[in-house]
């Protein structure tokens, strides 16, 4: 009976797979057979699984059969579970109660079938060699593992499949592991975490979609938000949308980055991020609560992007928050109320910016806004204020800058607010190393003092960009004069108080403070020297057991220490006071330069700040590093704005840039030395950017020698300091074709060679050398950029010539790198400064002559072949007529080494002409016709040369084979020439000796 049931089950399976019976009819039949004899049905399914795995290479048919087996197994288990759940149980043991018949328990189908498929897949740590069989087994195991809970063997097998070398198998295994949500082990979780960094896109997407969000996986998931593929980023947000409560696992910076997914460049990612943000908003109770969890102050651009996206997605809540914090306030006490964080005002500001004019007028109340801004200014100017309070002030100032001033009274109130901002707002703080960088400049352009300048300009009727006219220039001059007068008012109270105390009215406030600080520095050094002397004397007294003298010295040490502490405290107080005034004045001047559209030659107040404020600040004694770099940055802004100022300060900028060479030898072990190096590097970076900007903007003012001096100074920067001037180095030569032609002349090429040599030395330094690995990555990046530059051909030719002559030896890797770079660049086109092909052949001849035995000799020979091919590409770019006749005639007269070089040259012509990398698409047909017509003469010359004893037979045969490929097949050529050619007999002899034993001599 069981054999008949098994035959019936196998027959039903076969009929359904072949299409004779529909699936809807086959499943009930199999269910009936299973309830009557479950073992027979499981045996039939196992037998069919054998055929499916063995015939995995059948393609779609095997895939359909495997899917049907999974469908049958899951259907039978599901229906049997339903029947068992609906089966009534006896209600008690009462005497009159009728007991219902309880059916025998039905065996599972998925579990034994999964065990059988695991055996077919090879078991633990074993797998089939054929990738098709492995893929089929992985597919079956992954599908059944989701239906069989807590099957450890299946999970371990899927973890093995997740490490397969075939991406499709890894993707199926990851999908199978993702389905084990109930009882996934830590090893399976670690396998999914590892697959999130897989090289295959589908594997990464499946791993991200199946990974549970927890404290241990939050960092791994967050890495994928910057994935290059949009589908992976979309799967991340879909995973997060399924678990909105896991938003607690992410920190403030991570939440801001996730919310910014609403403005992703891909529409699919934006849609998935919208679903996640909606789920988070519903979980947290509003978009404002979600924004409050974001870190909007560390990365302000990211925070504003997240807030703008939330304001656009939830406009009703944004309007409500804007009305609450920017609308009308009842009561004087409530007018100064500030939020507990920056999120409410940021959301209100961006929601207000997205509104129309009518809606904005309904929400915004300007008097209440000004009162709240004054309160924020007072809170931010407090020395004990939090950093976010200054951020809150800037948000309110941004809103004030949007206000339409419709009457004179409102304009005066806003103007007073702008002046108060210049007097009280804290200057934007930036590290010394960041001054002048694009990131620091962007932050400075949004500082409170910058916004104060913008507000004052708006009160004077000035926008950022306006057409130049006499009337507009007059308004600009009046505004600049007003702001410069405010700067003098900032220093006037200090100068008046100092003059009353000291009676020295002929010196400025900052000069007097600087002189006092200098005196305190000298006194501090004296006390420090006294402290060292007392310590030395005390050691001698204790060593000689003179305790009375030691006690006296101890009392002197206490007195000296007390005086030293007082001097240091006074110096710190004076330095803070002096630097505070200087930094505020410099911030106002630089902000005015950034936002003003005035002509400096027609604005005496603005131009006068250079001679009356900035240059005196440079000469102050005991100047702090921050103030020094800020002054240099302000002077550089003047140079960028005006060509005449740039020419007058050109030597200063070059001196600052060349200071990097002196910094290279300074010691960085002590704190003072490290601070000095950091300050010099920052000044040089600011000067380098100013030189590059001036060279691009003031082309009609600066002459050729000045631009060349800037280029020379930038090219001679030490390699370790290259990152400080990276942007300027890349942009200094962008002054049109004439400037590029000047750059590639001989004064610049040796400088480029020195930079490349330094990079080669750092890249190929021995591993054991001290500090060898420090600059290796930077050197590799530099050489990669050098290979893509336009100057690669002349510089590489010069270095290869020095190597061939023995004056500048290079490592074998560097020789091959330079030669391959020359060939790749010349394949595209002939750049400016490239030597002629004849000179390239002479260089290849020198490389062959100086080649030694061993690895260096082989590398040098390969480099010579690459240089020969570079020369051939130059001839191909120049077009017809090609110098084939001259090469043929010279081949007949050459001996040994010269013949080898000419054979390599002739052999390269057909290959390079047919290579797509050689960009001669417009003339390729004409070149190939010229080669075809010259092929018989070339082959005749090769035939005569092959008979000479000192010529390589291999190269003759290679060249003849290449030319035969472009030769037109004619009967006279085949019968008259090739039949009598010694090349055929030479090839036959080589074949008899063995293909791999071609004689080299």
mmCIF file of N, CA and C in Angstrom, residues 286-363:
data_model
loop_
_atom_site.group_PDB
_atom_site.id
_atom_site.type_symbol
_atom_site.label_atom_id
_atom_site.label_comp_id
_atom_site.label_asym_id
_atom_site.label_seq_id
_atom_site.Cartn_x
_atom_site.Cartn_y
_atom_site.Cartn_z
ATOM 1 N N UNK A 286 5.546 63.855 16.440
ATOM 2 C CA UNK A 286 5.661 65.084 15.663
ATOM 3 C C UNK A 286 7.044 65.260 15.070
ATOM 4 N N UNK A 287 7.093 66.078 14.018
ATOM 5 C CA UNK A 287 8.374 66.321 13.350
ATOM 6 C C UNK A 287 9.314 67.156 14.208
ATOM 7 N N UNK A 288 8.783 68.027 15.069
ATOM 8 C CA UNK A 288 9.642 68.826 15.940
ATOM 9 C C UNK A 288 10.367 67.946 16.940
ATOM 10 N N UNK A 289 9.686 66.947 17.477
ATOM 11 C CA UNK A 289 10.361 66.015 18.390
ATOM 12 C C UNK A 289 11.449 65.227 17.655
ATOM 13 N N UNK A 290 11.184 64.892 16.388
ATOM 14 C CA UNK A 290 12.203 64.197 15.613
ATOM 15 C C UNK A 290 13.405 65.098 15.358
ATOM 16 N N UNK A 291 13.174 66.366 15.000
ATOM 17 C CA UNK A 291 14.274 67.293 14.767
ATOM 18 C C UNK A 291 15.045 67.584 16.047
ATOM 19 N N UNK A 292 14.354 67.557 17.187
ATOM 20 C CA UNK A 292 15.044 67.801 18.461
ATOM 21 C C UNK A 292 16.034 66.694 18.783
ATOM 22 N N UNK A 293 15.838 65.521 18.200
ATOM 23 C CA UNK A 293 16.782 64.424 18.404
ATOM 24 C C UNK A 293 17.989 64.521 17.480
ATOM 25 N N UNK A 294 17.968 65.450 16.535
ATOM 26 C CA UNK A 294 19.062 65.593 15.574
ATOM 27 C C UNK A 294 20.107 66.570 16.101
ATOM 28 N N UNK A 295 21.345 66.299 15.754
ATOM 29 C CA UNK A 295 22.445 67.225 16.050
ATOM 30 C C UNK A 295 22.552 68.206 14.885
ATOM 31 N N UNK A 296 21.998 69.395 15.069
ATOM 32 C CA UNK A 296 21.964 70.377 13.988
ATOM 33 C C UNK A 296 23.062 71.414 14.106
ATOM 34 N N UNK A 297 23.878 71.351 15.156
ATOM 35 C CA UNK A 297 24.905 72.375 15.359
ATOM 36 C C UNK A 297 26.298 71.915 14.912
ATOM 37 N N UNK A 298 26.590 70.627 14.997
ATOM 38 C CA UNK A 298 27.928 70.153 14.596
ATOM 39 C C UNK A 298 28.132 70.309 13.100
ATOM 40 N N UNK A 299 27.179 69.826 12.307
ATOM 41 C CA UNK A 299 27.203 69.979 10.853
ATOM 42 C C UNK A 299 25.972 70.793 10.472
ATOM 43 N N UNK A 300 26.166 72.113 10.369
ATOM 44 C CA UNK A 300 25.019 72.992 10.183
ATOM 45 C C UNK A 300 24.357 72.799 8.824
ATOM 46 N N UNK A 301 25.139 72.526 7.801
ATOM 47 C CA UNK A 301 24.548 72.297 6.484
ATOM 48 C C UNK A 301 23.654 71.064 6.490
ATOM 49 N N UNK A 302 24.108 70.001 7.143
ATOM 50 C CA UNK A 302 23.299 68.790 7.240
ATOM 51 C C UNK A 302 22.051 69.039 8.084
ATOM 52 N N UNK A 303 22.220 69.769 9.190
ATOM 53 C CA UNK A 303 21.062 70.075 10.025
ATOM 54 C C UNK A 303 20.016 70.905 9.302
ATOM 55 N N UNK A 304 20.460 71.880 8.516
ATOM 56 C CA UNK A 304 19.508 72.694 7.766
ATOM 57 C C UNK A 304 18.823 71.880 6.673
ATOM 58 N N UNK A 305 19.554 70.961 6.057
ATOM 59 C CA UNK A 305 18.928 70.107 5.041
ATOM 60 C C UNK A 305 17.851 69.229 5.655
ATOM 61 N N UNK A 306 18.122 68.657 6.841
ATOM 62 C CA UNK A 306 17.126 67.829 7.511
ATOM 63 C C UNK A 306 15.918 68.658 7.936
ATOM 64 N N UNK A 307 16.160 69.834 8.500
ATOM 65 C CA UNK A 307 15.045 70.674 8.939
ATOM 66 C C UNK A 307 14.208 71.163 7.757
ATOM 67 N N UNK A 308 14.856 71.534 6.658
ATOM 68 C CA UNK A 308 14.110 71.977 5.477
ATOM 69 C C UNK A 308 13.255 70.849 4.908
ATOM 70 N N UNK A 309 13.793 69.628 4.921
ATOM 71 C CA UNK A 309 13.008 68.493 4.427
ATOM 72 C C UNK A 309 11.802 68.233 5.315
ATOM 73 N N UNK A 310 11.972 68.340 6.634
ATOM 74 C CA UNK A 310 10.840 68.142 7.537
ATOM 75 C C UNK A 310 9.804 69.256 7.392
ATOM 76 N N UNK A 311 10.269 70.495 7.222
ATOM 77 C CA UNK A 311 9.342 71.602 7.037
ATOM 78 C C UNK A 311 8.536 71.454 5.750
ATOM 79 N N UNK A 312 9.162 70.933 4.707
ATOM 80 C CA UNK A 312 8.443 70.733 3.450
ATOM 81 C C UNK A 312 7.493 69.546 3.523
ATOM 82 N N UNK A 313 7.836 68.523 4.305
ATOM 83 C CA UNK A 313 6.984 67.324 4.382
ATOM 84 C C UNK A 313 5.826 67.511 5.349
ATOM 85 N N UNK A 314 6.028 68.325 6.379
ATOM 86 C CA UNK A 314 4.974 68.573 7.369
ATOM 87 C C UNK A 314 4.730 70.079 7.456
ATOM 88 N N UNK A 315 4.101 70.671 6.460
ATOM 89 C CA UNK A 315 3.941 72.140 6.447
ATOM 90 C C UNK A 315 3.022 72.647 7.551
ATOM 91 N N UNK A 316 2.002 71.870 7.944
ATOM 92 C CA UNK A 316 1.097 72.354 8.982
ATOM 93 C C UNK A 316 1.824 72.497 10.311
ATOM 94 N N UNK A 317 2.607 71.490 10.675
ATOM 95 C CA UNK A 317 3.347 71.590 11.922
ATOM 96 C C UNK A 317 4.423 72.673 11.840
ATOM 97 N N UNK A 318 5.060 72.826 10.669
ATOM 98 C CA UNK A 318 6.038 73.891 10.518
ATOM 99 C C UNK A 318 5.415 75.266 10.695
ATOM 100 N N UNK A 319 4.229 75.472 10.132
ATOM 101 C CA UNK A 319 3.552 76.756 10.295
ATOM 102 C C UNK A 319 3.166 76.985 11.757
ATOM 103 N N UNK A 320 2.766 75.937 12.459
ATOM 104 C CA UNK A 320 2.400 76.079 13.869
ATOM 105 C C UNK A 320 3.612 76.457 14.716
ATOM 106 N N UNK A 321 4.765 75.824 14.448
ATOM 107 C CA UNK A 321 5.980 76.158 15.196
ATOM 108 C C UNK A 321 6.450 77.577 14.859
ATOM 109 N N UNK A 322 6.340 77.988 13.595
ATOM 110 C CA UNK A 322 6.736 79.343 13.205
ATOM 111 C C UNK A 322 5.848 80.376 13.881
ATOM 112 N N UNK A 323 4.557 80.100 13.970
ATOM 113 C CA UNK A 323 3.643 81.034 14.631
ATOM 114 C C UNK A 323 3.936 81.124 16.126
ATOM 115 N N UNK A 324 4.402 79.998 16.711
ATOM 116 C CA UNK A 324 4.683 79.990 18.142
ATOM 117 C C UNK A 324 5.931 80.794 18.486
ATOM 118 N N UNK A 325 6.992 80.663 17.676
ATOM 119 C CA UNK A 325 8.263 81.279 18.030
ATOM 120 C C UNK A 325 8.585 82.540 17.236
ATOM 121 N N UNK A 326 7.877 82.804 16.163
ATOM 122 C CA UNK A 326 8.131 84.007 15.371
ATOM 123 C C UNK A 326 6.920 84.911 15.284
ATOM 124 N N UNK A 327 5.828 84.478 15.859
ATOM 125 C CA UNK A 327 4.606 85.271 15.797
ATOM 126 C C UNK A 327 4.516 86.273 16.929
ATOM 127 N N UNK A 328 3.333 86.818 17.088
ATOM 128 C CA UNK A 328 3.104 87.863 18.095
ATOM 129 C C UNK A 328 3.133 87.266 19.493
ATOM 130 N N UNK A 329 3.790 87.984 20.416
ATOM 131 C CA UNK A 329 3.927 87.546 21.796
ATOM 132 C C UNK A 329 3.177 88.519 22.673
ATOM 133 N N UNK A 330 2.337 88.004 23.532
ATOM 134 C CA UNK A 330 1.588 88.847 24.466
ATOM 135 C C UNK A 330 2.317 88.878 25.792
ATOM 136 N N UNK A 331 2.603 90.048 26.286
ATOM 137 C CA UNK A 331 3.297 90.173 27.553
ATOM 138 C C UNK A 331 4.784 90.384 27.364
ATOM 139 N N UNK A 332 5.324 91.339 28.134
ATOM 140 C CA UNK A 332 6.734 91.655 28.006
ATOM 141 C C UNK A 332 7.613 90.521 28.505
ATOM 142 N N UNK A 333 7.130 89.787 29.501
ATOM 143 C CA UNK A 333 7.932 88.688 30.041
ATOM 144 C C UNK A 333 8.070 87.559 29.025
ATOM 145 N N UNK A 334 7.019 87.334 28.249
ATOM 146 C CA UNK A 334 7.082 86.243 27.268
ATOM 147 C C UNK A 334 7.932 86.603 26.051
ATOM 148 N N UNK A 335 8.171 87.907 25.822
ATOM 149 C CA UNK A 335 8.923 88.317 24.637
ATOM 150 C C UNK A 335 10.370 87.853 24.699
ATOM 151 N N UNK A 336 10.922 87.738 25.899
ATOM 152 C CA UNK A 336 12.309 87.302 26.031
ATOM 153 C C UNK A 336 12.466 85.819 26.248
ATOM 154 N N UNK A 337 11.368 85.072 26.151
ATOM 155 C CA UNK A 337 11.451 83.628 26.353
ATOM 156 C C UNK A 337 12.128 82.967 25.157
ATOM 157 N N UNK A 338 13.105 82.109 25.441
ATOM 158 C CA UNK A 338 13.836 81.404 24.388
ATOM 159 C C UNK A 338 13.606 79.907 24.533
ATOM 160 N N UNK A 339 13.678 79.172 23.440
ATOM 161 C CA UNK A 339 13.478 77.713 23.530
ATOM 162 C C UNK A 339 14.643 77.036 24.231
ATOM 163 N N UNK A 340 14.424 75.778 24.573
ATOM 164 C CA UNK A 340 15.454 75.007 25.276
ATOM 165 C C UNK A 340 16.505 74.440 24.336
ATOM 166 N N UNK A 341 16.322 74.568 23.064
ATOM 167 C CA UNK A 341 17.269 74.039 22.095
ATOM 168 C C UNK A 341 17.121 74.755 20.771
ATOM 169 N N UNK A 342 17.998 74.485 19.824
ATOM 170 C CA UNK A 342 17.951 75.196 18.540
ATOM 171 C C UNK A 342 16.918 74.649 17.559
ATOM 172 N N UNK A 343 16.361 73.478 17.811
ATOM 173 C CA UNK A 343 15.474 72.842 16.831
ATOM 174 C C UNK A 343 14.210 73.656 16.552
ATOM 175 N N UNK A 344 13.494 74.192 17.565
ATOM 176 C CA UNK A 344 12.251 74.919 17.248
ATOM 177 C C UNK A 344 12.464 76.132 16.341
ATOM 178 N N UNK A 345 13.473 76.947 16.642
ATOM 179 C CA UNK A 345 13.691 78.150 15.842
ATOM 180 C C UNK A 345 14.196 77.782 14.445
ATOM 181 N N UNK A 346 15.018 76.745 14.336
ATOM 182 C CA UNK A 346 15.491 76.307 13.018
ATOM 183 C C UNK A 346 14.321 75.836 12.157
ATOM 184 N N UNK A 347 13.434 75.022 12.722
ATOM 185 C CA UNK A 347 12.273 74.555 11.962
ATOM 186 C C UNK A 347 11.359 75.725 11.612
ATOM 187 N N UNK A 348 11.177 76.669 12.558
ATOM 188 C CA UNK A 348 10.330 77.827 12.282
ATOM 189 C C UNK A 348 10.924 78.695 11.182
ATOM 190 N N UNK A 349 12.233 78.891 11.210
ATOM 191 C CA UNK A 349 12.883 79.727 10.187
ATOM 192 C C UNK A 349 12.741 79.114 8.789
ATOM 193 N N UNK A 350 12.994 77.814 8.664
ATOM 194 C CA UNK A 350 12.914 77.179 7.348
ATOM 195 C C UNK A 350 11.475 77.032 6.883
ATOM 196 N N UNK A 351 10.546 76.823 7.811
ATOM 197 C CA UNK A 351 9.135 76.805 7.425
ATOM 198 C C UNK A 351 8.689 78.176 6.942
ATOM 199 N N UNK A 352 9.186 79.226 7.595
ATOM 200 C CA UNK A 352 8.847 80.592 7.168
ATOM 201 C C UNK A 352 9.441 80.893 5.800
ATOM 202 N N UNK A 353 10.659 80.418 5.549
ATOM 203 C CA UNK A 353 11.301 80.675 4.261
ATOM 204 C C UNK A 353 10.572 79.984 3.115
ATOM 205 N N UNK A 354 9.914 78.851 3.396
ATOM 206 C CA UNK A 354 9.198 78.127 2.344
ATOM 207 C C UNK A 354 7.791 78.665 2.097
ATOM 208 N N UNK A 355 7.326 79.615 2.902
ATOM 209 C CA UNK A 355 5.980 80.169 2.738
ATOM 210 C C UNK A 355 5.960 81.250 1.671
ATOM 211 N N UNK A 356 4.777 81.544 1.199
ATOM 212 C CA UNK A 356 4.587 82.677 0.318
ATOM 213 C C UNK A 356 4.556 83.992 1.088
ATOM 214 N N UNK A 357 4.524 85.088 0.372
ATOM 215 C CA UNK A 357 4.569 86.399 1.033
ATOM 216 C C UNK A 357 3.359 86.626 1.916
ATOM 217 N N UNK A 358 2.182 86.261 1.454
ATOM 218 C CA UNK A 358 0.980 86.491 2.244
ATOM 219 C C UNK A 358 0.973 85.646 3.504
ATOM 220 N N UNK A 359 1.301 84.379 3.375
ATOM 221 C CA UNK A 359 1.332 83.512 4.553
ATOM 222 C C UNK A 359 2.424 83.942 5.527
ATOM 223 N N UNK A 360 3.543 84.431 4.995
ATOM 224 C CA UNK A 360 4.622 84.886 5.864
ATOM 225 C C UNK A 360 4.214 86.122 6.651
ATOM 226 N N UNK A 361 3.498 87.036 6.018
ATOM 227 C CA UNK A 361 3.050 88.228 6.729
ATOM 228 C C UNK A 361 2.056 87.884 7.824
ATOM 229 N N UNK A 362 1.260 86.844 7.616
ATOM 230 C CA UNK A 362 0.306 86.440 8.651
ATOM 231 C C UNK A 362 0.998 85.804 9.850
ATOM 232 N N UNK A 363 2.075 85.099 9.619
ATOM 233 C CA UNK A 363 2.740 84.375 10.710
ATOM 234 C C UNK A 363 3.719 85.269 11.448
#
